[in-house]
CSV table of C-alpha atoms in Angstrom, one decimal:
chain,number,residue,atom,x,y,z
A,1,MET,CA,1.3,28.7,13.2
A,2,ASN,CA,4.3,26.4,13.3
A,3,ILE,CA,4.5,23.2,11.3
A,4,ARG,CA,7.0,20.3,12.2
A,5,PRO,CA,7.4,16.7,12.6
A,6,LEU,CA,5.7,15.3,15.7
A,7,THR,CA,7.9,13.8,18.4
A,8,PRO,CA,7.2,10.2,19.4
A,9,PRO,CA,5.0,11.2,22.4
A,10,GLU,CA,3.1,13.6,20.3
A,11,THR,CA,2.2,11.0,17.7
A,12,LEU,CA,-0.2,9.5,20.3
A,13,ALA,CA,-2.5,12.4,19.5
A,14,ALA,CA,-2.9,11.0,15.9
A,15,ILE,CA,-4.3,7.7,17.3
A,16,ASP,CA,-6.6,9.6,19.7
A,17,TRP,CA,-7.8,12.1,17.3
A,18,ALA,CA,-8.5,9.2,14.8
A,19,ALA,CA,-10.4,7.5,17.4
A,20,ALA,CA,-12.5,10.5,18.1
A,21,GLU,CA,-13.3,10.6,14.4
A,22,GLY,CA,-14.7,7.0,14.6
A,23,TRP,CA,-11.9,5.5,12.6
A,24,ASN,CA,-11.3,2.8,15.2
A,25,PRO,CA,-7.4,2.7,15.1
A,26,GLY,CA,-5.4,-0.4,16.4
A,27,LEU,CA,-4.1,-0.3,20.0
A,28,SER,CA,-0.6,-0.8,19.0
A,29,ASP,CA,-0.3,0.7,15.5
A,30,LEU,CA,2.3,3.3,16.1
A,31,PRO,CA,5.6,1.3,16.5
A,32,ALA,CA,4.9,-0.3,13.1
A,33,PHE,CA,4.0,3.0,11.4
A,34,LEU,CA,7.1,4.7,12.8
A,35,ALA,CA,9.4,1.8,11.8
A,36,GLN,CA,8.3,2.4,8.1
A,37,ASP,CA,9.0,6.2,8.3
A,38,PRO,CA,10.0,7.8,11.6
A,39,GLY,CA,9.1,11.3,10.3
A,40,LEU,CA,5.7,10.6,8.7
A,41,PHE,CA,3.7,12.6,11.2
A,42,LEU,CA,3.5,16.3,10.8
A,43,GLY,CA,1.6,18.7,13.0
A,44,ALA,CA,0.5,22.4,13.0
A,45,PHE,CA,0.9,24.2,16.3
A,46,ASP,CA,-0.3,27.6,17.6
A,47,ASP,CA,-0.3,29.1,21.0
A,48,THR,CA,-3.0,26.6,22.1
A,49,GLY,CA,-1.0,23.6,21.1
A,50,LEU,CA,-1.5,21.0,18.4
A,51,THR,CA,-4.1,22.1,15.9
A,52,ALA,CA,-3.8,19.8,12.9
A,53,ILE,CA,-2.1,16.5,12.1
A,54,ILE,CA,-1.3,14.4,9.0
A,55,ALA,CA,0.7,11.4,8.0
A,56,ALA,CA,2.9,11.5,4.9
A,57,THR,CA,4.5,8.1,4.7
A,58,ARG,CA,7.5,7.5,2.4
A,59,TYR,CA,7.9,4.0,0.8
A,60,GLY,CA,11.2,3.5,-1.2
A,61,ALA,CA,12.1,6.4,-3.5
A,62,ASP,CA,8.8,6.7,-5.6
A,63,PHE,CA,5.6,6.1,-3.6
A,64,GLY,CA,4.0,8.0,-0.7
A,65,PHE,CA,0.7,7.8,1.1
A,66,ILE,CA,-1.4,10.4,2.9
A,67,GLY,CA,-3.4,9.6,6.0
A,68,PHE,CA,-4.4,10.7,9.6
A,69,TYR,CA,-5.5,14.1,8.0
A,70,ILE,CA,-7.4,15.8,10.9
A,71,ALA,CA,-7.8,19.3,12.2
A,72,ARG,CA,-8.8,19.9,15.8
A,73,PRO,CA,-12.5,20.8,15.8
A,74,ASP,CA,-12.1,24.3,17.2
A,75,ARG,CA,-9.5,25.1,14.6
A,76,ARG,CA,-11.4,23.8,11.4
A,77,GLY,CA,-11.9,26.4,8.6
A,78,GLN,CA,-9.0,28.6,9.9
A,79,GLY,CA,-6.2,27.3,7.5
A,80,HIS,CA,-4.6,24.8,9.9
A,81,GLY,CA,-5.6,21.7,7.9
A,82,ILE,CA,-4.6,23.0,4.6
A,83,ALA,CA,-1.2,24.1,6.0
A,84,VAL,CA,-0.3,20.6,7.2
A,85,TRP,CA,-1.7,19.2,3.9
A,86,ARG,CA,0.7,21.4,1.9
A,87,ALA,CA,3.6,20.3,4.1
A,88,ALA,CA,2.7,16.7,3.7
A,89,MET,CA,2.6,17.0,-0.2
A,90,ALA,CA,5.9,18.8,0.0
A,91,ARG,CA,7.4,16.0,2.0
A,92,LEU,CA,6.3,13.5,-0.7
A,93,ALA,CA,7.2,15.7,-3.7
A,94,GLY,CA,8.3,13.8,-6.8
A,95,ARG,CA,6.4,10.6,-5.7
A,96,LEU,CA,3.2,9.0,-6.8
A,97,VAL,CA,0.9,9.7,-3.8
A,98,GLY,CA,-2.1,7.7,-2.8
A,99,LEU,CA,-4.9,8.2,-0.1
A,100,ASP,CA,-8.0,6.8,1.2
A,101,GLY,CA,-10.4,9.6,1.5
A,102,VAL,CA,-14.0,10.0,2.6
A,103,VAL,CA,-16.0,9.6,-0.5
A,104,ALA,CA,-17.8,12.9,0.0
A,105,GLN,CA,-14.4,14.7,-0.2
A,106,GLN,CA,-13.5,13.4,-3.6
A,107,ALA,CA,-13.9,16.8,-5.2
A,108,ASN,CA,-11.5,18.5,-2.8
A,109,TYR,CA,-8.8,15.8,-3.4
A,110,ARG,CA,-9.3,16.2,-7.2
A,111,ALA,CA,-8.6,19.9,-6.8
A,112,SER,CA,-5.2,18.8,-5.4
A,113,GLY,CA,-4.4,16.5,-8.4
A,114,PHE,CA,-5.8,13.2,-7.1
A,115,SER,CA,-7.9,10.9,-9.3
A,116,LEU,CA,-10.2,8.1,-8.2
A,117,ALA,CA,-8.8,4.6,-8.7
A,118,TRP,CA,-11.4,2.5,-6.9
A,119,ASN,CA,-13.4,2.5,-3.7
A,120,ASN,CA,-12.7,0.4,-0.6
A,121,ILE,CA,-15.4,-1.0,1.7
A,122,ARG,CA,-15.1,-1.6,5.5
A,123,PHE,CA,-17.1,-4.6,6.5
A,124,GLY,CA,-17.9,-5.1,10.2
A,125,GLY,CA,-19.9,-7.6,12.4
A,126,ALA,CA,-19.5,-10.3,15.0
A,127,VAL,CA,-17.8,-13.5,14.0
A,128,VAL,CA,-17.8,-16.8,15.8
A,129,PRO,CA,-14.3,-18.3,16.0
A,130,SER,CA,-13.6,-21.6,14.4
A,131,ARG,CA,-10.9,-24.2,14.6
A,132,PRO,CA,-7.9,-23.3,12.3
A,133,ALA,CA,-7.8,-25.5,9.1
A,134,ALA,CA,-4.9,-27.5,7.9
A,135,GLY,CA,-2.0,-25.5,6.5
A,136,ILE,CA,-2.3,-22.7,9.2
A,137,ARG,CA,1.1,-21.9,10.6
A,138,ALA,CA,2.4,-19.0,12.8
A,139,ALA,CA,3.8,-16.4,10.5
A,140,ARG,CA,6.9,-16.0,12.8
A,141,ASP,CA,7.8,-19.6,11.7
A,142,MET,CA,7.8,-18.8,8.0
A,143,PRO,CA,10.7,-17.3,6.0
A,144,PHE,CA,10.2,-13.5,6.0
A,145,ALA,CA,11.2,-13.2,2.4
A,146,ALA,CA,8.2,-15.3,1.4
A,147,LEU,CA,5.8,-13.2,3.4
A,148,ALA,CA,7.4,-9.9,2.0
A,149,THR,CA,7.1,-11.2,-1.5
A,150,LEU,CA,3.4,-11.9,-1.1
A,151,ASP,CA,2.9,-8.5,0.5
A,152,ARG,CA,4.8,-6.7,-2.3
A,153,SER,CA,2.6,-8.2,-4.8
A,154,THR,CA,-0.4,-6.3,-3.4
A,155,HIS,CA,1.3,-3.0,-2.4
A,156,PRO,CA,2.9,-0.4,-4.7
A,157,ALA,CA,6.3,-0.4,-3.0
A,158,PRO,CA,8.3,-2.4,-0.5
A,159,ARG,CA,7.5,-1.9,3.1
A,160,ASP,CA,9.7,-4.5,4.9
A,161,ALA,CA,10.3,-2.3,8.0
A,162,PHE,CA,6.5,-1.9,8.5
A,163,LEU,CA,5.8,-5.6,7.8
A,164,ARG,CA,8.5,-6.9,10.3
A,165,ALA,CA,7.1,-4.7,13.0
A,166,TRP,CA,3.4,-5.5,12.1
A,167,LEU,CA,4.0,-9.2,12.1
A,168,THR,CA,5.7,-9.2,15.6
A,169,THR,CA,3.9,-6.4,17.6
A,170,PRO,CA,2.7,-7.8,20.9
A,171,GLY,CA,-1.1,-8.5,20.7
A,172,HIS,CA,-1.1,-8.9,16.9
A,173,ASN,CA,-2.0,-12.5,15.7
A,174,ALA,CA,0.0,-13.1,12.5
A,175,LEU,CA,-0.7,-16.4,10.7
A,176,ALA,CA,0.4,-17.9,7.3
A,177,HIS,CA,-0.9,-20.6,5.1
A,178,VAL,CA,1.3,-23.3,3.6
A,179,THR,CA,0.4,-25.6,0.7
A,180,ASP,CA,2.8,-28.3,-0.4
A,181,GLY,CA,5.6,-26.6,1.6
A,182,ALA,CA,5.1,-23.1,0.1
A,183,VAL,CA,3.7,-20.1,1.7
A,184,ASP,CA,0.6,-19.0,-0.3
A,185,GLY,CA,-1.1,-16.6,2.1
A,186,PHE,CA,-0.8,-14.7,5.4
A,187,GLY,CA,-2.8,-12.3,7.5
A,188,VAL,CA,-2.7,-10.3,10.8
A,189,ALA,CA,-5.4,-9.7,13.2
A,190,ARG,CA,-5.0,-6.8,15.7
A,191,PRO,CA,-7.0,-5.4,18.6
A,192,CYS,CA,-8.5,-2.0,17.9
A,193,ARG,CA,-10.6,0.5,20.0
A,194,GLU,CA,-13.6,-1.5,19.0
A,195,GLY,CA,-13.1,-5.4,18.3
A,196,HIS,CA,-10.3,-6.5,16.0
A,197,LYS,CA,-9.3,-5.8,12.4
A,198,ILE,CA,-7.7,-8.2,10.0
A,199,GLY,CA,-5.2,-6.8,7.6
A,200,PRO,CA,-3.3,-7.3,5.6
A,201,LEU,CA,-4.9,-10.4,4.4
A,202,VAL,CA,-3.1,-11.6,1.3
A,203,ALA,CA,-3.8,-15.0,-0.3
A,204,GLN,CA,-3.2,-16.6,-3.8
A,205,THR,CA,-6.7,-18.1,-3.7
A,206,PRO,CA,-10.1,-17.4,-2.2
A,207,ALA,CA,-10.0,-20.7,-0.3
A,208,VAL,CA,-6.6,-19.7,1.4
A,209,ALA,CA,-8.1,-16.3,2.2
A,210,GLU,CA,-11.0,-17.9,3.9
A,211,ALA,CA,-9.0,-20.3,5.9
A,212,LEU,CA,-6.8,-17.5,7.2
A,213,ALA,CA,-9.7,-15.2,8.0
A,214,ARG,CA,-11.5,-17.8,10.0
A,215,ALA,CA,-8.3,-18.8,11.8
A,216,LEU,CA,-7.7,-15.2,12.6
A,217,SER,CA,-11.2,-14.3,13.8
A,218,PRO,CA,-10.9,-14.1,17.6
A,219,GLY,CA,-14.7,-13.8,18.3
A,220,GLY,CA,-16.6,-10.6,18.8
A,221,PRO,CA,-16.7,-7.5,16.6
A,222,LEU,CA,-14.4,-7.9,13.5
A,223,PHE,CA,-13.6,-5.6,10.7
A,224,LEU,CA,-12.2,-6.2,7.3
A,225,ASP,CA,-11.4,-3.5,4.7
A,226,VAL,CA,-11.6,-4.8,1.1
A,227,PRO,CA,-11.1,-3.2,-2.4
A,228,GLU,CA,-14.6,-2.8,-3.8
A,229,PRO,CA,-13.8,-4.1,-7.3
A,230,HIS,CA,-12.5,-7.5,-5.8
A,231,ALA,CA,-15.6,-9.7,-5.9
A,232,ALA,CA,-14.0,-12.6,-4.1
A,233,ALA,CA,-13.0,-10.4,-1.2
A,234,ARG,CA,-16.4,-9.0,-0.9
A,235,HIS,CA,-17.8,-12.5,-0.9
A,236,LEU,CA,-15.4,-13.5,1.8
A,237,ALA,CA,-16.5,-10.7,4.1
A,238,GLU,CA,-20.2,-11.6,3.4
A,239,SER,CA,-19.6,-15.3,4.1
A,240,LEU,CA,-18.2,-14.2,7.5
A,241,GLY,CA,-21.3,-12.6,8.3
A,242,LEU,CA,-19.9,-9.0,7.9
A,243,ALA,CA,-21.8,-6.1,6.4
A,244,PRO,CA,-20.6,-2.7,4.9
A,245,VAL,CA,-20.2,-0.1,7.6
A,246,PHE,CA,-17.8,2.5,5.8
A,247,GLU,CA,-16.4,3.3,2.5
A,248,THR,CA,-13.3,5.2,1.3
A,249,ALA,CA,-12.1,6.5,-2.2
A,250,ARG,CA,-8.6,5.3,-3.2
A,251,MET,CA,-7.1,8.1,-5.1
A,252,TYR,CA,-3.7,8.6,-6.7
A,253,THR,CA,-1.9,11.6,-8.1
A,254,GLY,CA,-1.1,9.6,-11.2
A,255,PRO,CA,-2.1,6.3,-12.8
A,256,ALA,CA,-3.0,3.6,-10.3
A,257,PRO,CA,-0.1,1.4,-9.6
A,258,ALA,CA,-0.1,-2.1,-10.8
A,259,ILE,CA,-0.9,-4.5,-8.0
A,260,ARG,CA,-2.3,-8.2,-7.8
A,261,MET,CA,-5.6,-7.0,-6.4
A,262,GLU,CA,-7.0,-10.6,-6.8
A,263,ARG,CA,-4.6,-11.5,-3.9
A,264,LEU,CA,-5.7,-8.6,-1.6
A,265,PHE,CA,-8.5,-9.8,0.6
A,266,GLY,CA,-7.8,-7.3,3.4
A,267,ILE,CA,-6.0,-3.8,3.5
A,268,ALA,CA,-3.6,-3.3,6.3
A,269,SER,CA,-4.6,0.3,7.0
A,270,PHE,CA,-6.6,3.0,5.4
A,271,GLU,CA,-4.0,5.5,7.0
A,272,LEU,CA,-0.8,3.9,5.5
A,273,GLY,CA,-2.3,2.3,2.3
């Protein structure tokens, strides 16, 4: 077995394997993921090719996130998955590490030093598009620093490279909300293997979050990932006509970082935190 970073063409396997697991990745996620950390994808190989993958994303000097942890079905139970896991944790050594794991696997993650912080809920359903409310603007026309400041309040570490790419990826619809000349919310809707996802969705008030969510809804299947403890975010999802379809356990290797959860109405990606 050989473990090494994946080349850019090999990273396409991470998206395809995630889709096969039913995780519904975005159609154009990779450029923004790689913009944040070009070496985040690791793979295990044997004489049959790629056998396991994982993402170990570095943010700044102190934070990391694990995602895309998948072993090829015919190589499961043979040590390939745990091998890439150990390589990923070694890559993030010395950092606080987070992950969004399948709830049923919490015991395994606890054995590796992770503790539950909260659960996240994926809401899904069909949403009828509506006319944008007053105050909605194209995010590209807003000062990037204002958007990055809002994003930083809901994420444990700066991720400007990711955010710049996420806001400008072709096919992504990035909108902001302005009140009295100040940016007080933004969100991104992106096409996925099934329907669209909104995330991140960051707003200073529930009313701003709802205005953005309705403006971002393109019609058809829509998914929104929200922190379960955030009652206003759950209420927003329900008011859009969405229902719970999936759940993850947000876990960390240390105390959960301080974020403004009351502003976080939609998580950008379970795979990158």
